[in-house]
């Protein structure tokens, strides 16, 4: 799926802005041929939850509605018109002038529908019915409780169930014959790159022309051959991005342009050997964060100013990588990561796959029932992996796929669930990116059923917090013991932290190692670094989390999860300066 852009053959209209919004009363019918009754203004993109003041509505579970009047310019009425949603959380039904035209399940990947020009009016009523219900079939997983007294969603994950139209809504045009998709494959031998684009086109055309441009927009190659060679390749490097442009043009028999599209891409190689991760044949060490799309007022909404600030803060600290925990981030974010040179672990929303999950992971050991007899999410999981890889296949920044996070990997049925998904990811990705599943502490080296299937052992570990709480000396002993057990069982696989951290209240200080203080957060990470720095097979440290984020309230979550190096509004805690001091001693590849 191509990201919508304006070209000489394509027009792009952004429908973002203020829409009408309403949450209906229980049992209330909506007349699709009339305007929404009693609607209120709502910004799109945006989470509706953080734009309203009524507590009951903030936590509403069910169906709600958006509406916008759309005028189509007469100049476009002879073109192919496509309506595109960047994401709607979590299920959407789209109506145009009272007619259902599209449905989509999944809150983090785009979908689009071709419009019937003959059915368009001078002014068109666009309605979107959105459901934020999560259950055993959805991703993420939630518990849907509905009875005569209440309806609610209990999340099986540790972040807020933000809902709404979270990413831009766009209308774009193409000619009747058009480029549908482009996959930019390439082979690298030293500095010579053979580029082999795969183009999917619809309609009748005579020729596909390729033009390759460098970053200065200088044309390097112009050809109609299916393969062509780029000499003296400039590689996309961590924190030193270089992006080429491939312009694809469909032409008719008279050499006239029918449709054209330009895709930016970077060239880089990946390899894992001798317990080491390589990018462009250079050792790479992951130093960075797990993040969330989470910001005050915006919720999970796409906002490029917030993205840009986050990238600049991470660069300020010397970070080189991140994980899109726990779902695919917006296309705009991924394009900015390509440009910024940030290495990305791209994650599907396979979170909540642990029956009776509790944010206090030490309590999950006694969960009732087998997860894999309860969850029914496999079909949706398969679909979202397909959508994710189709969307992000050309991004140089993506170096690994995470097909889930902290599943009950120690329970019978985990392998039967995940093995086909891992195989699917590998089959779909021409670039042979490694596949991972961040591991929860309950799935030990002796009980885990998935570790042999993944390419890197990725540990989410909280020794000194959920385990050995407040006792960093014991935490170091037990952490070292577990990592060594993993290495002994899987000596050929590198190991990294995909999560480790502690809740910390900004401004809470002490000269002693007291949990929740800023000093304890600094000392926690120093203790962990003391352990992993002695392990040559350890390839990375992703802090949990970049910034504090909103969660549903519980005994351990007061005003959200406080594990951030920054507050939710991006004020630095002491640990931000401590990590900056550590990471600035390394090069862009994270090597000391």
mmCIF file of C-alpha atoms in Angstrom, residues 266-462:
data_model
loop_
_atom_site.group_PDB
_atom_site.id
_atom_site.type_symbol
_atom_site.label_atom_id
_atom_site.label_comp_id
_atom_site.label_asym_id
_atom_site.label_seq_id
_atom_site.Cartn_x
_atom_site.Cartn_y
_atom_site.Cartn_z
ATOM 1 C CA UNK A 266 17.379 3.755 1.918
ATOM 2 C CA UNK A 267 19.825 0.958 1.129
ATOM 3 C CA UNK A 268 21.344 -1.038 3.963
ATOM 4 C CA UNK A 269 22.222 -4.628 4.845
ATOM 5 C CA UNK A 270 21.374 -6.656 7.948
ATOM 6 C CA UNK A 271 22.967 -9.739 9.445
ATOM 7 C CA UNK A 272 23.161 -11.691 12.703
ATOM 8 C CA UNK A 273 26.284 -13.764 13.231
ATOM 9 C CA UNK A 274 28.477 -14.722 16.159
ATOM 10 C CA UNK A 275 25.922 -13.283 18.636
ATOM 11 C CA UNK A 276 26.255 -9.888 16.986
ATOM 12 C CA UNK A 277 23.814 -7.692 15.058
ATOM 13 C CA UNK A 278 25.257 -6.050 11.941
ATOM 14 C CA UNK A 279 24.016 -3.117 9.882
ATOM 15 C CA UNK A 280 26.070 -2.593 6.702
ATOM 16 C CA UNK A 281 28.614 -5.116 8.020
ATOM 17 C CA UNK A 282 29.233 -2.962 11.109
ATOM 18 C CA UNK A 283 28.461 -4.138 14.619
ATOM 19 C CA UNK A 284 25.319 -2.486 15.960
ATOM 20 C CA UNK A 285 24.229 -2.110 19.591
ATOM 21 C CA UNK A 286 20.643 -1.001 20.276
ATOM 22 C CA UNK A 287 20.483 1.926 22.676
ATOM 23 C CA UNK A 288 17.134 3.585 22.995
ATOM 24 C CA UNK A 289 13.588 3.095 24.111
ATOM 25 C CA UNK A 290 10.275 1.426 24.038
ATOM 26 C CA UNK A 291 7.773 4.207 23.362
ATOM 27 C CA UNK A 292 4.085 4.867 23.141
ATOM 28 C CA UNK A 293 2.085 7.095 20.852
ATOM 29 C CA UNK A 294 0.919 9.098 23.842
ATOM 30 C CA UNK A 295 0.870 12.826 24.481
ATOM 31 C CA UNK A 296 -1.351 15.138 26.575
ATOM 32 C CA UNK A 297 -4.549 16.226 24.806
ATOM 33 C CA UNK A 298 -3.535 14.342 21.655
ATOM 34 C CA UNK A 299 -3.790 10.872 23.186
ATOM 35 C CA UNK A 300 -2.577 8.554 20.411
ATOM 36 C CA UNK A 301 -3.140 11.057 17.620
ATOM 37 C CA UNK A 302 -0.640 11.590 14.842
ATOM 38 C CA UNK A 303 1.169 14.883 15.421
ATOM 39 C CA UNK A 304 4.359 15.627 13.537
ATOM 40 C CA UNK A 305 5.463 18.404 15.902
ATOM 41 C CA UNK A 306 5.358 15.967 18.837
ATOM 42 C CA UNK A 307 7.149 13.319 16.754
ATOM 43 C CA UNK A 308 9.861 15.757 15.761
ATOM 44 C CA UNK A 309 10.457 16.825 19.344
ATOM 45 C CA UNK A 310 10.706 13.202 20.488
ATOM 46 C CA UNK A 311 13.258 12.399 17.799
ATOM 47 C CA UNK A 312 15.283 15.469 18.788
ATOM 48 C CA UNK A 313 15.160 14.481 22.469
ATOM 49 C CA UNK A 314 16.358 10.970 21.638
ATOM 50 C CA UNK A 315 19.174 12.381 19.513
ATOM 51 C CA UNK A 316 20.089 14.741 22.362
ATOM 52 C CA UNK A 317 20.517 11.692 24.582
ATOM 53 C CA UNK A 318 22.570 9.743 22.057
ATOM 54 C CA UNK A 319 19.923 7.071 21.428
ATOM 55 C CA UNK A 320 19.958 5.279 18.079
ATOM 56 C CA UNK A 321 16.873 3.039 18.111
ATOM 57 C CA UNK A 322 13.355 2.406 19.388
ATOM 58 C CA UNK A 323 10.578 -0.179 19.412
ATOM 59 C CA UNK A 324 7.057 0.738 18.311
ATOM 60 C CA UNK A 325 5.548 -0.742 21.427
ATOM 61 C CA UNK A 326 2.954 -2.162 21.323
ATOM 62 C CA UNK A 327 1.474 -1.558 17.888
ATOM 63 C CA UNK A 328 2.434 -0.084 14.518
ATOM 64 C CA UNK A 329 3.051 3.657 14.718
ATOM 65 C CA UNK A 330 1.762 6.049 12.088
ATOM 66 C CA UNK A 331 3.150 6.164 8.563
ATOM 67 C CA UNK A 332 4.273 9.731 9.234
ATOM 68 C CA UNK A 333 6.328 8.535 12.217
ATOM 69 C CA UNK A 334 7.984 5.815 10.149
ATOM 70 C CA UNK A 335 8.877 8.254 7.378
ATOM 71 C CA UNK A 336 10.445 10.574 9.959
ATOM 72 C CA UNK A 337 12.415 7.646 11.438
ATOM 73 C CA UNK A 338 13.801 6.906 7.979
ATOM 74 C CA UNK A 339 14.859 10.529 7.612
ATOM 75 C CA UNK A 340 16.277 10.759 11.144
ATOM 76 C CA UNK A 341 18.295 7.555 10.782
ATOM 77 C CA UNK A 342 16.611 5.882 13.746
ATOM 78 C CA UNK A 343 16.702 2.097 13.825
ATOM 79 C CA UNK A 344 13.219 0.680 14.468
ATOM 80 C CA UNK A 345 11.838 -2.590 15.778
ATOM 81 C CA UNK A 346 8.391 -2.597 14.157
ATOM 82 C CA UNK A 347 5.764 -4.249 16.355
ATOM 83 C CA UNK A 348 2.364 -5.749 15.609
ATOM 84 C CA UNK A 349 -0.341 -5.129 18.264
ATOM 85 C CA UNK A 350 -0.033 -8.682 19.609
ATOM 86 C CA UNK A 351 -0.313 -7.582 23.227
ATOM 87 C CA UNK A 352 -2.611 -8.938 25.921
ATOM 88 C CA UNK A 353 -2.005 -12.548 24.913
ATOM 89 C CA UNK A 354 -1.794 -13.619 28.540
ATOM 90 C CA UNK A 355 -4.943 -14.687 30.354
ATOM 91 C CA UNK A 356 -5.663 -12.588 33.452
ATOM 92 C CA UNK A 357 -2.699 -10.308 32.801
ATOM 93 C CA UNK A 358 -1.757 -7.929 35.633
ATOM 94 C CA UNK A 359 0.738 -5.027 35.363
ATOM 95 C CA UNK A 360 2.466 -6.602 38.360
ATOM 96 C CA UNK A 361 4.010 -9.462 36.393
ATOM 97 C CA UNK A 362 4.839 -11.427 39.546
ATOM 98 C CA UNK A 363 1.102 -12.109 39.908
ATOM 99 C CA UNK A 364 0.704 -13.594 36.442
ATOM 100 C CA UNK A 365 2.212 -16.923 37.436
ATOM 101 C CA UNK A 366 -1.050 -17.895 39.083
ATOM 102 C CA UNK A 367 -3.283 -16.866 36.181
ATOM 103 C CA UNK A 368 -6.367 -19.019 35.856
ATOM 104 C CA UNK A 369 -6.830 -21.036 32.680
ATOM 105 C CA UNK A 370 -4.723 -21.598 29.593
ATOM 106 C CA UNK A 371 -4.382 -18.471 27.470
ATOM 107 C CA UNK A 372 -4.423 -20.374 24.199
ATOM 108 C CA UNK A 373 -7.765 -21.987 25.013
ATOM 109 C CA UNK A 374 -9.276 -18.543 25.627
ATOM 110 C CA UNK A 375 -7.942 -16.183 22.953
ATOM 111 C CA UNK A 376 -9.471 -16.259 19.483
ATOM 112 C CA UNK A 377 -7.314 -13.566 17.912
ATOM 113 C CA UNK A 378 -5.297 -15.615 15.411
ATOM 114 C CA UNK A 379 -7.141 -14.458 12.278
ATOM 115 C CA UNK A 380 -6.868 -10.788 13.240
ATOM 116 C CA UNK A 381 -3.229 -11.340 14.200
ATOM 117 C CA UNK A 382 -2.482 -12.823 10.780
ATOM 118 C CA UNK A 383 -4.247 -9.933 9.038
ATOM 119 C CA UNK A 384 -2.397 -7.222 10.930
ATOM 120 C CA UNK A 385 1.013 -8.799 10.234
ATOM 121 C CA UNK A 386 0.142 -8.835 6.544
ATOM 122 C CA UNK A 387 -1.018 -5.205 6.678
ATOM 123 C CA UNK A 388 2.032 -4.096 8.664
ATOM 124 C CA UNK A 389 4.624 -5.654 6.379
ATOM 125 C CA UNK A 390 2.775 -4.503 3.259
ATOM 126 C CA UNK A 391 2.809 -0.959 4.654
ATOM 127 C CA UNK A 392 6.377 -0.795 5.999
ATOM 128 C CA UNK A 393 8.319 -3.080 3.649
ATOM 129 C CA UNK A 394 10.318 -0.252 2.022
ATOM 130 C CA UNK A 395 11.473 1.444 5.234
ATOM 131 C CA UNK A 396 15.217 1.213 5.761
ATOM 132 C CA UNK A 397 14.714 2.080 9.430
ATOM 133 C CA UNK A 398 12.862 -1.198 10.091
ATOM 134 C CA UNK A 399 15.421 -3.849 11.062
ATOM 135 C CA UNK A 400 13.256 -6.347 12.974
ATOM 136 C CA UNK A 401 9.599 -7.362 13.174
ATOM 137 C CA UNK A 402 8.083 -7.968 16.616
ATOM 138 C CA UNK A 403 5.014 -10.153 16.040
ATOM 139 C CA UNK A 404 3.848 -9.923 19.660
ATOM 140 C CA UNK A 405 4.769 -8.765 23.139
ATOM 141 C CA UNK A 406 4.887 -10.724 26.404
ATOM 142 C CA UNK A 407 2.585 -13.583 25.431
ATOM 143 C CA UNK A 408 2.063 -16.606 27.670
ATOM 144 C CA UNK A 409 4.932 -18.315 25.890
ATOM 145 C CA UNK A 410 5.195 -20.965 28.613
ATOM 146 C CA UNK A 411 1.634 -22.265 28.258
ATOM 147 C CA UNK A 412 0.639 -25.170 26.046
ATOM 148 C CA UNK A 413 -0.551 -23.893 22.684
ATOM 149 C CA UNK A 414 1.795 -20.901 22.425
ATOM 150 C CA UNK A 415 3.924 -22.558 19.770
ATOM 151 C CA UNK A 416 0.933 -23.634 17.697
ATOM 152 C CA UNK A 417 -0.334 -20.030 17.789
ATOM 153 C CA UNK A 418 2.915 -18.204 17.028
ATOM 154 C CA UNK A 419 4.904 -20.492 14.741
ATOM 155 C CA UNK A 420 2.680 -19.844 11.696
ATOM 156 C CA UNK A 421 2.761 -16.092 12.403
ATOM 157 C CA UNK A 422 6.562 -16.049 12.587
ATOM 158 C CA UNK A 423 6.738 -18.043 9.356
ATOM 159 C CA UNK A 424 4.275 -15.664 7.730
ATOM 160 C CA UNK A 425 6.374 -12.623 8.623
ATOM 161 C CA UNK A 426 9.451 -14.257 7.158
ATOM 162 C CA UNK A 427 7.620 -15.268 3.978
ATOM 163 C CA UNK A 428 6.213 -11.785 3.391
ATOM 164 C CA UNK A 429 9.463 -9.872 3.915
ATOM 165 C CA UNK A 430 11.831 -9.933 0.950
ATOM 166 C CA UNK A 431 14.480 -8.249 3.123
ATOM 167 C CA UNK A 432 14.777 -11.189 5.562
ATOM 168 C CA UNK A 433 14.480 -9.011 8.648
ATOM 169 C CA UNK A 434 14.820 -10.903 11.939
ATOM 170 C CA UNK A 435 11.611 -11.740 13.814
ATOM 171 C CA UNK A 436 11.280 -11.412 17.601
ATOM 172 C CA UNK A 437 8.758 -11.747 20.436
ATOM 173 C CA UNK A 438 9.686 -9.798 23.608
ATOM 174 C CA UNK A 439 9.585 -12.276 26.473
ATOM 175 C CA UNK A 440 7.773 -11.989 29.817
ATOM 176 C CA UNK A 441 9.558 -13.164 32.978
ATOM 177 C CA UNK A 442 7.092 -16.010 33.586
ATOM 178 C CA UNK A 443 8.317 -17.727 30.422
ATOM 179 C CA UNK A 444 11.675 -18.882 31.784
ATOM 180 C CA UNK A 445 14.489 -20.534 29.806
ATOM 181 C CA UNK A 446 13.171 -23.889 31.001
ATOM 182 C CA UNK A 447 9.486 -23.280 30.211
ATOM 183 C CA UNK A 448 9.470 -20.950 27.190
ATOM 184 C CA UNK A 449 8.110 -22.612 24.032
ATOM 185 C CA UNK A 450 8.995 -19.929 21.466
ATOM 186 C CA UNK A 451 12.627 -18.916 21.925
ATOM 187 C CA UNK A 452 14.019 -21.347 19.354
ATOM 188 C CA UNK A 453 11.717 -19.810 16.696
ATOM 189 C CA UNK A 454 12.914 -16.207 17.052
ATOM 190 C CA UNK A 455 16.175 -14.652 15.872
ATOM 191 C CA UNK A 456 17.032 -12.633 18.994
ATOM 192 C CA UNK A 457 16.196 -13.384 22.633
ATOM 193 C CA UNK A 458 14.413 -10.197 23.724
ATOM 194 C CA UNK A 459 13.857 -9.835 27.459
ATOM 195 C CA UNK A 460 11.396 -7.563 29.265
ATOM 196 C CA UNK A 461 12.900 -7.675 32.750
ATOM 197 C CA UNK A 462 12.330 -5.710 35.926
#
